[in-house]
Amino acid sequence: MDYEFKGNADVYSYGLAVDSPTLSGASAMLLEAGLSIDANRGFSVDVGLFGHLGKRQGINGIANLKFEF
């Protein structure tokens, strides 16, 4: 679980002020699932999904392909 207290930031891009992002509040990782496949000949594949709920909402994913020689 993440919790962001009141924070302030000044953001500028090319000399112009930009609205600063805020995630003030609580967020939690709702779901984490993954799969690893270790094939012959040095190949392996890892995939995963992560779901977030609260101020941070969405789904993230990751995929790795590895070859060892």
PDB file of N, CA, C and O in Angstrom:
ATOM      1  N   MET A   1       0.851  -1.176   0.000  1.00  0.00           N
ATOM      2  CA  MET A   1       0.000   0.000   0.000  1.00  0.00           C
ATOM      3  C   MET A   1       0.893   1.234   0.000  1.00  0.00           C
ATOM      4  O   MET A   1       1.890   1.290   0.705  1.00  0.00           O
ATOM      5  N   ASP A   2       0.528   2.208  -0.823  1.00  0.00           N
ATOM      6  CA  ASP A   2       1.223   3.492  -0.896  1.00  0.00           C
ATOM      7  C   ASP A   2       0.298   4.568  -0.362  1.00  0.00           C
ATOM      8  O   ASP A   2      -0.913   4.506  -0.563  1.00  0.00           O
ATOM      9  N   TYR A   3       0.882   5.556   0.280  1.00  0.00           N
ATOM     10  CA  TYR A   3       0.103   6.708   0.695  1.00  0.00           C
ATOM     11  C   TYR A   3       0.955   7.943   0.475  1.00  0.00           C
ATOM     12  O   TYR A   3       2.092   8.007   0.946  1.00  0.00           O
ATOM     13  N   GLU A   4       0.434   8.896  -0.272  1.00  0.00           N
ATOM     14  CA  GLU A   4       1.152  10.146  -0.499  1.00  0.00           C
ATOM     15  C   GLU A   4       0.503  11.233   0.340  1.00  0.00           C
ATOM     16  O   GLU A   4      -0.697  11.491   0.231  1.00  0.00           O
ATOM     17  N   PHE A   5       1.310  11.849   1.193  1.00  0.00           N
ATOM     18  CA  PHE A   5       0.839  12.974   1.984  1.00  0.00           C
ATOM     19  C   PHE A   5       0.845  14.213   1.104  1.00  0.00           C
ATOM     20  O   PHE A   5       1.207  14.161  -0.063  1.00  0.00           O
ATOM     21  N   LYS A   6       0.459  15.327   1.639  1.00  0.00           N
ATOM     22  CA  LYS A   6       0.438  16.561   0.859  1.00  0.00           C
ATOM     23  C   LYS A   6       1.867  16.912   0.433  1.00  0.00           C
ATOM     24  O   LYS A   6       2.748  17.074   1.267  1.00  0.00           O
ATOM     25  N   GLY A   7       2.072  16.992  -0.842  1.00  0.00           N
ATOM     26  CA  GLY A   7       3.385  17.360  -1.374  1.00  0.00           C
ATOM     27  C   GLY A   7       3.218  18.437  -2.429  1.00  0.00           C
ATOM     28  O   GLY A   7       2.198  18.516  -3.113  1.00  0.00           O
ATOM     29  N   ASN A   8       4.213  19.277  -2.552  1.00  0.00           N
ATOM     30  CA  ASN A   8       4.167  20.347  -3.539  1.00  0.00           C
ATOM     31  C   ASN A   8       5.381  20.243  -4.446  1.00  0.00           C
ATOM     32  O   ASN A   8       6.466  19.854  -4.006  1.00  0.00           O
ATOM     33  N   ALA A   9       5.201  20.622  -5.694  1.00  0.00           N
ATOM     34  CA  ALA A   9       6.302  20.642  -6.642  1.00  0.00           C
ATOM     35  C   ALA A   9       6.073  21.769  -7.630  1.00  0.00           C
ATOM     36  O   ALA A   9       4.932  22.050  -8.015  1.00  0.00           O
ATOM     37  N   ASP A  10       7.139  22.427  -8.013  1.00  0.00           N
ATOM     38  CA  ASP A  10       7.078  23.430  -9.067  1.00  0.00           C
ATOM     39  C   ASP A  10       7.649  22.808 -10.327  1.00  0.00           C
ATOM     40  O   ASP A  10       8.794  22.356 -10.334  1.00  0.00           O
ATOM     41  N   VAL A  11       6.854  22.767 -11.377  1.00  0.00           N
ATOM     42  CA  VAL A  11       7.264  22.122 -12.617  1.00  0.00           C
ATOM     43  C   VAL A  11       7.283  23.162 -13.726  1.00  0.00           C
ATOM     44  O   VAL A  11       6.325  23.907 -13.908  1.00  0.00           O
ATOM     45  N   TYR A  12       8.408  23.210 -14.469  1.00  0.00           N
ATOM     46  CA  TYR A  12       8.562  24.127 -15.588  1.00  0.00           C
ATOM     47  C   TYR A  12       9.092  23.366 -16.792  1.00  0.00           C
ATOM     48  O   TYR A  12       9.921  22.471 -16.655  1.00  0.00           O
ATOM     49  N   SER A  13       8.585  23.719 -17.959  1.00  0.00           N
ATOM     50  CA  SER A  13       9.063  23.146 -19.207  1.00  0.00           C
ATOM     51  C   SER A  13       9.266  24.283 -20.194  1.00  0.00           C
ATOM     52  O   SER A  13       8.320  25.013 -20.503  1.00  0.00           O
ATOM     53  N   TYR A  14      10.479  24.455 -20.671  1.00  0.00           N
ATOM     54  CA  TYR A  14      10.826  25.543 -21.580  1.00  0.00           C
ATOM     55  C   TYR A  14      10.429  26.897 -21.002  1.00  0.00           C
ATOM     56  O   TYR A  14       9.942  27.771 -21.714  1.00  0.00           O
ATOM     57  N   GLY A  15      10.608  27.050 -19.699  1.00  0.00           N
ATOM     58  CA  GLY A  15      10.328  28.308 -19.032  1.00  0.00           C
ATOM     59  C   GLY A  15       8.863  28.545 -18.711  1.00  0.00           C
ATOM     60  O   GLY A  15       8.518  29.576 -18.139  1.00  0.00           O
ATOM     61  N   LEU A  16       7.987  27.642 -19.054  1.00  0.00           N
ATOM     62  CA  LEU A  16       6.557  27.799 -18.776  1.00  0.00           C
ATOM     63  C   LEU A  16       6.142  26.892 -17.621  1.00  0.00           C
ATOM     64  O   LEU A  16       6.587  25.759 -17.524  1.00  0.00           O
ATOM     65  N   ALA A  17       5.266  27.407 -16.774  1.00  0.00           N
ATOM     66  CA  ALA A  17       4.788  26.620 -15.638  1.00  0.00           C
ATOM     67  C   ALA A  17       3.835  25.530 -16.123  1.00  0.00           C
ATOM     68  O   ALA A  17       3.009  25.745 -17.008  1.00  0.00           O
ATOM     69  N   VAL A  18       3.973  24.340 -15.547  1.00  0.00           N
ATOM     70  CA  VAL A  18       3.131  23.199 -15.866  1.00  0.00           C
ATOM     71  C   VAL A  18       2.429  22.760 -14.588  1.00  0.00           C
ATOM     72  O   VAL A  18       3.014  22.805 -13.507  1.00  0.00           O
ATOM     73  N   ASP A  19       1.164  22.370 -14.697  1.00  0.00           N
ATOM     74  CA  ASP A  19       0.452  21.881 -13.520  1.00  0.00           C
ATOM     75  C   ASP A  19       1.206  20.706 -12.924  1.00  0.00           C
ATOM     76  O   ASP A  19       1.571  19.763 -13.631  1.00  0.00           O
ATOM     77  N   SER A  20       1.438  20.746 -11.631  1.00  0.00           N
ATOM     78  CA  SER A  20       2.166  19.644 -10.989  1.00  0.00           C
ATOM     79  C   SER A  20       1.203  18.505 -10.691  1.00  0.00           C
ATOM     80  O   SER A  20       0.060  18.726 -10.290  1.00  0.00           O
ATOM     81  N   PRO A  21       1.656  17.281 -10.921  1.00  0.00           N
ATOM     82  CA  PRO A  21       0.787  16.131 -10.666  1.00  0.00           C
ATOM     83  C   PRO A  21       0.619  15.884  -9.172  1.00  0.00           C
ATOM     84  O   PRO A  21       1.512  16.180  -8.374  1.00  0.00           O
ATOM     85  N   THR A  22      -0.517  15.334  -8.806  1.00  0.00           N
ATOM     86  CA  THR A  22      -0.731  14.966  -7.411  1.00  0.00           C
ATOM     87  C   THR A  22      -1.440  13.617  -7.346  1.00  0.00           C
ATOM     88  O   THR A  22      -2.347  13.353  -8.123  1.00  0.00           O
ATOM     89  N   LEU A  23      -0.957  12.791  -6.485  1.00  0.00           N
ATOM     90  CA  LEU A  23      -1.601  11.511  -6.213  1.00  0.00           C
ATOM     91  C   LEU A  23      -1.956  11.432  -4.731  1.00  0.00           C
ATOM     92  O   LEU A  23      -1.976  10.370  -4.153  1.00  0.00           O
ATOM     93  N   SER A  24      -2.188  12.582  -4.129  1.00  0.00           N
ATOM     94  CA  SER A  24      -2.437  12.655  -2.702  1.00  0.00           C
ATOM     95  C   SER A  24      -3.556  11.697  -2.304  1.00  0.00           C
ATOM     96  O   SER A  24      -4.682  11.810  -2.765  1.00  0.00           O
ATOM     97  N   GLY A  25      -3.206  10.723  -1.477  1.00  0.00           N
ATOM     98  CA  GLY A  25      -4.167   9.723  -1.046  1.00  0.00           C
ATOM     99  C   GLY A  25      -3.544   8.345  -1.061  1.00  0.00           C
ATOM    100  O   GLY A  25      -2.337   8.189  -1.156  1.00  0.00           O
ATOM    101  N   ALA A  26      -4.376   7.326  -0.980  1.00  0.00           N
ATOM    102  CA  ALA A  26      -3.897   5.953  -0.865  1.00  0.00           C
ATOM    103  C   ALA A  26      -4.055   5.191  -2.182  1.00  0.00           C
ATOM    104  O   ALA A  26      -4.983   5.413  -2.938  1.00  0.00           O
ATOM    105  N   SER A  27      -3.107   4.293  -2.422  1.00  0.00           N
ATOM    106  CA  SER A  27      -3.145   3.380  -3.561  1.00  0.00           C
ATOM    107  C   SER A  27      -2.685   2.011  -3.086  1.00  0.00           C
ATOM    108  O   SER A  27      -1.894   1.895  -2.163  1.00  0.00           O
ATOM    109  N   ALA A  28      -3.178   0.968  -3.732  1.00  0.00           N
ATOM    110  CA  ALA A  28      -2.775  -0.389  -3.362  1.00  0.00           C
ATOM    111  C   ALA A  28      -2.656  -1.240  -4.617  1.00  0.00           C
ATOM    112  O   ALA A  28      -3.371  -1.022  -5.600  1.00  0.00           O
ATOM    113  N   MET A  29      -1.724  -2.191  -4.569  1.00  0.00           N
ATOM    114  CA  MET A  29      -1.611  -3.148  -5.662  1.00  0.00           C
ATOM    115  C   MET A  29      -2.657  -4.221  -5.427  1.00  0.00           C
ATOM    116  O   MET A  29      -2.637  -4.928  -4.428  1.00  0.00           O
ATOM    117  N   LEU A  30      -3.600  -4.308  -6.342  1.00  0.00           N
ATOM    118  CA  LEU A  30      -4.726  -5.210  -6.182  1.00  0.00           C
ATOM    119  C   LEU A  30      -4.413  -6.603  -6.690  1.00  0.00           C
ATOM    120  O   LEU A  30      -4.827  -7.594  -6.112  1.00  0.00           O
ATOM    121  N   LEU A  31      -3.656  -6.681  -7.774  1.00  0.00           N
ATOM    122  CA  LEU A  31      -3.433  -7.956  -8.429  1.00  0.00           C
ATOM    123  C   LEU A  31      -1.997  -8.042  -8.909  1.00  0.00           C
ATOM    124  O   LEU A  31      -1.456  -7.089  -9.432  1.00  0.00           O
ATOM    125  N   GLU A  32      -1.388  -9.191  -8.710  1.00  0.00           N
ATOM    126  CA  GLU A  32      -0.077  -9.465  -9.289  1.00  0.00           C
ATOM    127  C   GLU A  32      -0.087 -10.906  -9.762  1.00  0.00           C
ATOM    128  O   GLU A  32      -0.390 -11.818  -9.005  1.00  0.00           O
ATOM    129  N   ALA A  33       0.184 -11.100 -11.035  1.00  0.00           N
ATOM    130  CA  ALA A  33       0.205 -12.441 -11.600  1.00  0.00           C
ATOM    131  C   ALA A  33       1.376 -12.544 -12.563  1.00  0.00           C
ATOM    132  O   ALA A  33       1.715 -11.578 -13.239  1.00  0.00           O
ATOM    133  N   GLY A  34       1.996 -13.703 -12.612  1.00  0.00           N
ATOM    134  CA  GLY A  34       3.136 -13.876 -13.499  1.00  0.00           C
ATOM    135  C   GLY A  34       3.285 -15.305 -13.959  1.00  0.00           C
ATOM    136  O   GLY A  34       2.683 -16.229 -13.408  1.00  0.00           O
ATOM    137  N   LEU A  35       4.088 -15.459 -14.988  1.00  0.00           N
ATOM    138  CA  LEU A  35       4.350 -16.766 -15.562  1.00  0.00           C
ATOM    139  C   LEU A  35       5.791 -16.805 -16.038  1.00  0.00           C
ATOM    140  O   LEU A  35       6.258 -15.868 -16.687  1.00  0.00           O
ATOM    141  N   SER A  36       6.488 -17.864 -15.698  1.00  0.00           N
ATOM    142  CA  SER A  36       7.859 -18.068 -16.159  1.00  0.00           C
ATOM    143  C   SER A  36       7.921 -19.375 -16.928  1.00  0.00           C
ATOM    144  O   SER A  36       7.438 -20.399 -16.454  1.00  0.00           O
ATOM    145  N   ILE A  37       8.524 -19.311 -18.103  1.00  0.00           N
ATOM    146  CA  ILE A  37       8.710 -20.498 -18.929  1.00  0.00           C
ATOM    147  C   ILE A  37      10.201 -20.640 -19.183  1.00  0.00           C
ATOM    148  O   ILE A  37      10.819 -19.744 -19.759  1.00  0.00           O
ATOM    149  N   ASP A  38      10.762 -21.742 -18.737  1.00  0.00           N
ATOM    150  CA  ASP A  38      12.184 -22.001 -18.923  1.00  0.00           C
ATOM    151  C   ASP A  38      12.330 -23.107 -19.963  1.00  0.00           C
ATOM    152  O   ASP A  38      12.201 -24.285 -19.656  1.00  0.00           O
ATOM    153  N   ALA A  39      12.537 -22.707 -21.207  1.00  0.00           N
ATOM    154  CA  ALA A  39      12.653 -23.666 -22.302  1.00  0.00           C
ATOM    155  C   ALA A  39      14.081 -24.203 -22.387  1.00  0.00           C
ATOM    156  O   ALA A  39      14.997 -23.677 -21.770  1.00  0.00           O
ATOM    157  N   ASN A  40      14.249 -25.236 -23.152  1.00  0.00           N
ATOM    158  CA  ASN A  40      15.580 -25.806 -23.370  1.00  0.00           C
ATOM    159  C   ASN A  40      16.437 -24.862 -24.206  1.00  0.00           C
ATOM    160  O   ASN A  40      15.961 -23.900 -24.766  1.00  0.00           O
ATOM    161  N   ARG A  41      17.719 -25.163 -24.282  1.00  0.00           N
ATOM    162  CA  ARG A  41      18.682 -24.425 -25.100  1.00  0.00           C
ATOM    163  C   ARG A  41      18.903 -22.999 -24.632  1.00  0.00           C
ATOM    164  O   ARG A  41      19.218 -22.126 -25.424  1.00  0.00           O
ATOM    165  N   GLY A  42      18.705 -22.712 -23.356  1.00  0.00           N
ATOM    166  CA  GLY A  42      19.048 -21.415 -22.793  1.00  0.00           C
ATOM    167  C   GLY A  42      18.015 -20.318 -22.920  1.00  0.00           C
ATOM    168  O   GLY A  42      18.271 -19.190 -22.526  1.00  0.00           O
ATOM    169  N   PHE A  43      16.854 -20.584 -23.472  1.00  0.00           N
ATOM    170  CA  PHE A  43      15.800 -19.568 -23.590  1.00  0.00           C
ATOM    171  C   PHE A  43      14.898 -19.589 -22.365  1.00  0.00           C
ATOM    172  O   PHE A  43      14.571 -20.640 -21.849  1.00  0.00           O
ATOM    173  N   SER A  44      14.479 -18.411 -21.936  1.00  0.00           N
ATOM    174  CA  SER A  44      13.456 -18.323 -20.901  1.00  0.00           C
ATOM    175  C   SER A  44      12.592 -17.088 -21.170  1.00  0.00           C
ATOM    176  O   SER A  44      13.048 -16.103 -21.734  1.00  0.00           O
ATOM    177  N   VAL A  45      11.333 -17.170 -20.767  1.00  0.00           N
ATOM    178  CA  VAL A  45      10.367 -16.092 -20.964  1.00  0.00           C
ATOM    179  C   VAL A  45       9.678 -15.833 -19.629  1.00  0.00           C
ATOM    180  O   VAL A  45       9.243 -16.759 -18.956  1.00  0.00           O
ATOM    181  N   ASP A  46       9.576 -14.571 -19.253  1.00  0.00           N
ATOM    182  CA  ASP A  46       8.856 -14.150 -18.052  1.00  0.00           C
ATOM    183  C   ASP A  46       7.837 -13.095 -18.451  1.00  0.00           C
ATOM    184  O   ASP A  46       8.175 -12.131 -19.142  1.00  0.00           O
ATOM    185  N   VAL A  47       6.593 -13.250 -18.027  1.00  0.00           N
ATOM    186  CA  VAL A  47       5.549 -12.251 -18.255  1.00  0.00           C
ATOM    187  C   VAL A  47       4.826 -11.993 -16.937  1.00  0.00           C
ATOM    188  O   VAL A  47       4.734 -12.868 -16.088  1.00  0.00           O
ATOM    189  N   GLY A  48       4.328 -10.781 -16.760  1.00  0.00           N
ATOM    190  CA  GLY A  48       3.631 -10.454 -15.533  1.00  0.00           C
ATOM    191  C   GLY A  48       2.636  -9.326 -15.729  1.00  0.00           C
ATOM    192  O   GLY A  48       2.776  -8.501 -16.631  1.00  0.00           O
ATOM    193  N   LEU A  49       1.628  -9.282 -14.874  1.00  0.00           N
ATOM    194  CA  LEU A  49       0.617  -8.230 -14.841  1.00  0.00           C
ATOM    195  C   LEU A  49       0.477  -7.705 -13.425  1.00  0.00           C
ATOM    196  O   LEU A  49       0.564  -8.467 -12.464  1.00  0.00           O
ATOM    197  N   PHE A  50       0.259  -6.400 -13.313  1.00  0.00           N
ATOM    198  CA  PHE A  50       0.080  -5.755 -12.025  1.00  0.00           C
ATOM    199  C   PHE A  50      -1.124  -4.827 -12.122  1.00  0.00           C
ATOM    200  O   PHE A  50      -1.215  -4.024 -13.043  1.00  0.00           O
ATOM    201  N   GLY A  51      -2.075  -4.933 -11.199  1.00  0.00           N
ATOM    202  CA  GLY A  51      -3.256  -4.070 -11.179  1.00  0.00           C
ATOM    203  C   GLY A  51      -3.220  -3.168  -9.954  1.00  0.00           C
ATOM    204  O   GLY A  51      -2.884  -3.606  -8.863  1.00  0.00           O
ATOM    205  N   HIS A  52      -3.544  -1.890 -10.149  1.00  0.00           N
ATOM    206  CA  HIS A  52      -3.519  -0.911  -9.066  1.00  0.00           C
ATOM    207  C   HIS A  52      -4.916  -0.340  -8.852  1.00  0.00           C
ATOM    208  O   HIS A  52      -5.681  -0.153  -9.797  1.00  0.00           O
ATOM    209  N   LEU A  53      -5.236  -0.032  -7.607  1.00  0.00           N
ATOM    210  CA  LEU A  53      -6.539   0.502  -7.229  1.00  0.00           C
ATOM    211  C   LEU A  53      -6.327   1.659  -6.271  1.00  0.00           C
ATOM    212  O   LEU A  53      -5.394   1.639  -5.477  1.00  0.00           O
ATOM    213  N   GLY A  54      -7.151   2.670  -6.347  1.00  0.00           N
ATOM    214  CA  GLY A  54      -7.032   3.843  -5.493  1.00  0.00           C
ATOM    215  C   GLY A  54      -6.709   5.056  -6.348  1.00  0.00           C
ATOM    216  O   GLY A  54      -7.229   5.213  -7.443  1.00  0.00           O
ATOM    217  N   LYS A  55      -5.815   5.921  -5.867  1.00  0.00           N
ATOM    218  CA  LYS A  55      -5.408   7.090  -6.637  1.00  0.00           C
ATOM    219  C   LYS A  55      -4.685   6.679  -7.910  1.00  0.00           C
ATOM    220  O   LYS A  55      -4.823   7.291  -8.938  1.00  0.00           O
ATOM    221  N   ARG A  56      -3.867   5.652  -7.818  1.00  0.00           N
ATOM    222  CA  ARG A  56      -3.229   5.087  -9.004  1.00  0.00           C
ATOM    223  C   ARG A  56      -4.122   3.957  -9.485  1.00  0.00           C
ATOM    224  O   ARG A  56      -4.299   2.967  -8.798  1.00  0.00           O
ATOM    225  N   GLN A  57      -4.680   4.114 -10.650  1.00  0.00           N
ATOM    226  CA  GLN A  57      -5.557   3.076 -11.186  1.00  0.00           C
ATOM    227  C   GLN A  57      -5.028   2.638 -12.540  1.00  0.00           C
ATOM    228  O   GLN A  57      -4.616   3.462 -13.342  1.00  0.00           O
ATOM    229  N   GLY A  58      -5.002   1.351 -12.762  1.00  0.00           N
ATOM    230  CA  GLY A  58      -4.588   0.859 -14.059  1.00  0.00           C
ATOM    231  C   GLY A  58      -3.940  -0.501 -13.970  1.00  0.00           C
ATOM    232  O   GLY A  58      -3.888  -1.129 -12.912  1.00  0.00           O
ATOM    233  N   ILE A  59      -3.468  -0.939 -15.123  1.00  0.00           N
ATOM    234  CA  ILE A  59      -2.812  -2.236 -15.232  1.00  0.00           C
ATOM    235  C   ILE A  59      -1.453  -2.023 -15.889  1.00  0.00           C
ATOM    236  O   ILE A  59      -1.358  -1.341 -16.912  1.00  0.00           O
ATOM    237  N   ASN A  60      -0.423  -2.587 -15.300  1.00  0.00           N
ATOM    238  CA  ASN A  60       0.919  -2.561 -15.861  1.00  0.00           C
ATOM    239  C   ASN A  60       1.300  -3.970 -16.247  1.00  0.00           C
ATOM    240  O   ASN A  60       0.854  -4.933 -15.624  1.00  0.00           O
ATOM    241  N   GLY A  61       2.148  -4.093 -17.226  1.00  0.00           N
ATOM    242  CA  GLY A  61       2.615  -5.405 -17.637  1.00  0.00           C
ATOM    243  C   GLY A  61       4.109  -5.388 -17.903  1.00  0.00           C
ATOM    244  O   GLY A  61       4.707  -4.337 -18.102  1.00  0.00           O
ATOM    245  N   ILE A  62       4.694  -6.568 -17.897  1.00  0.00           N
ATOM    246  CA  ILE A  62       6.121  -6.710 -18.158  1.00  0.00           C
ATOM    247  C   ILE A  62       6.347  -8.024 -18.897  1.00  0.00           C
ATOM    248  O   ILE A  62       5.641  -9.004 -18.662  1.00  0.00           O
ATOM    249  N   ALA A  63       7.298  -7.997 -19.809  1.00  0.00           N
ATOM    250  CA  ALA A  63       7.667  -9.218 -20.536  1.00  0.00           C
ATOM    251  C   ALA A  63       9.177  -9.233 -20.722  1.00  0.00           C
ATOM    252  O   ALA A  63       9.764  -8.228 -21.119  1.00  0.00           O
ATOM    253  N   ASN A  64       9.802 -10.342 -20.400  1.00  0.00           N
ATOM    254  CA  ASN A  64      11.248 -10.501 -20.549  1.00  0.00           C
ATOM    255  C   ASN A  64      11.522 -11.760 -21.344  1.00  0.00           C
ATOM    256  O   ASN A  64      10.961 -12.826 -21.066  1.00  0.00           O
ATOM    257  N   LEU A  65      12.413 -11.651 -22.294  1.00  0.00           N
ATOM    258  CA  LEU A  65      12.894 -12.785 -23.066  1.00  0.00           C
ATOM    259  C   LEU A  65      14.398 -12.859 -22.852  1.00  0.00           C
ATOM    260  O   LEU A  65      15.086 -11.862 -23.053  1.00  0.00           O
ATOM    261  N   LYS A  66      14.883 -14.014 -22.409  1.00  0.00           N
ATOM    262  CA  LYS A  66      16.299 -14.134 -22.067  1.00  0.00           C
ATOM    263  C   LYS A  66      16.895 -15.331 -22.783  1.00  0.00           C
ATOM    264  O   LYS A  66      16.277 -16.394 -22.878  1.00  0.00           O
ATOM    265  N   PHE A  67      18.115 -15.134 -23.277  1.00  0.00           N
ATOM    266  CA  PHE A  67      18.874 -16.223 -23.892  1.00  0.00           C
ATOM    267  C   PHE A  67      20.250 -16.256 -23.239  1.00  0.00           C
ATOM    268  O   PHE A  67      20.958 -15.264 -23.215  1.00  0.00           O
ATOM    269  N   GLU A  68      20.595 -17.386 -22.655  1.00  0.00           N
ATOM    270  CA  GLU A  68      21.902 -17.564 -22.024  1.00  0.00           C
ATOM    271  C   GLU A  68      22.737 -18.512 -22.862  1.00  0.00           C
ATOM    272  O   GLU A  68      22.259 -19.554 -23.306  1.00  0.00           O
ATOM    273  N   PHE A  69      23.989 -18.133 -23.065  1.00  0.00           N
ATOM    274  CA  PHE A  69      24.888 -18.992 -23.825  1.00  0.00           C
ATOM    275  C   PHE A  69      26.203 -19.144 -23.113  1.00  0.00           C
ATOM    276  O   PHE A  69      26.489 -18.457 -22.183  1.00  0.00           O
TER     277      PHE A  69
END
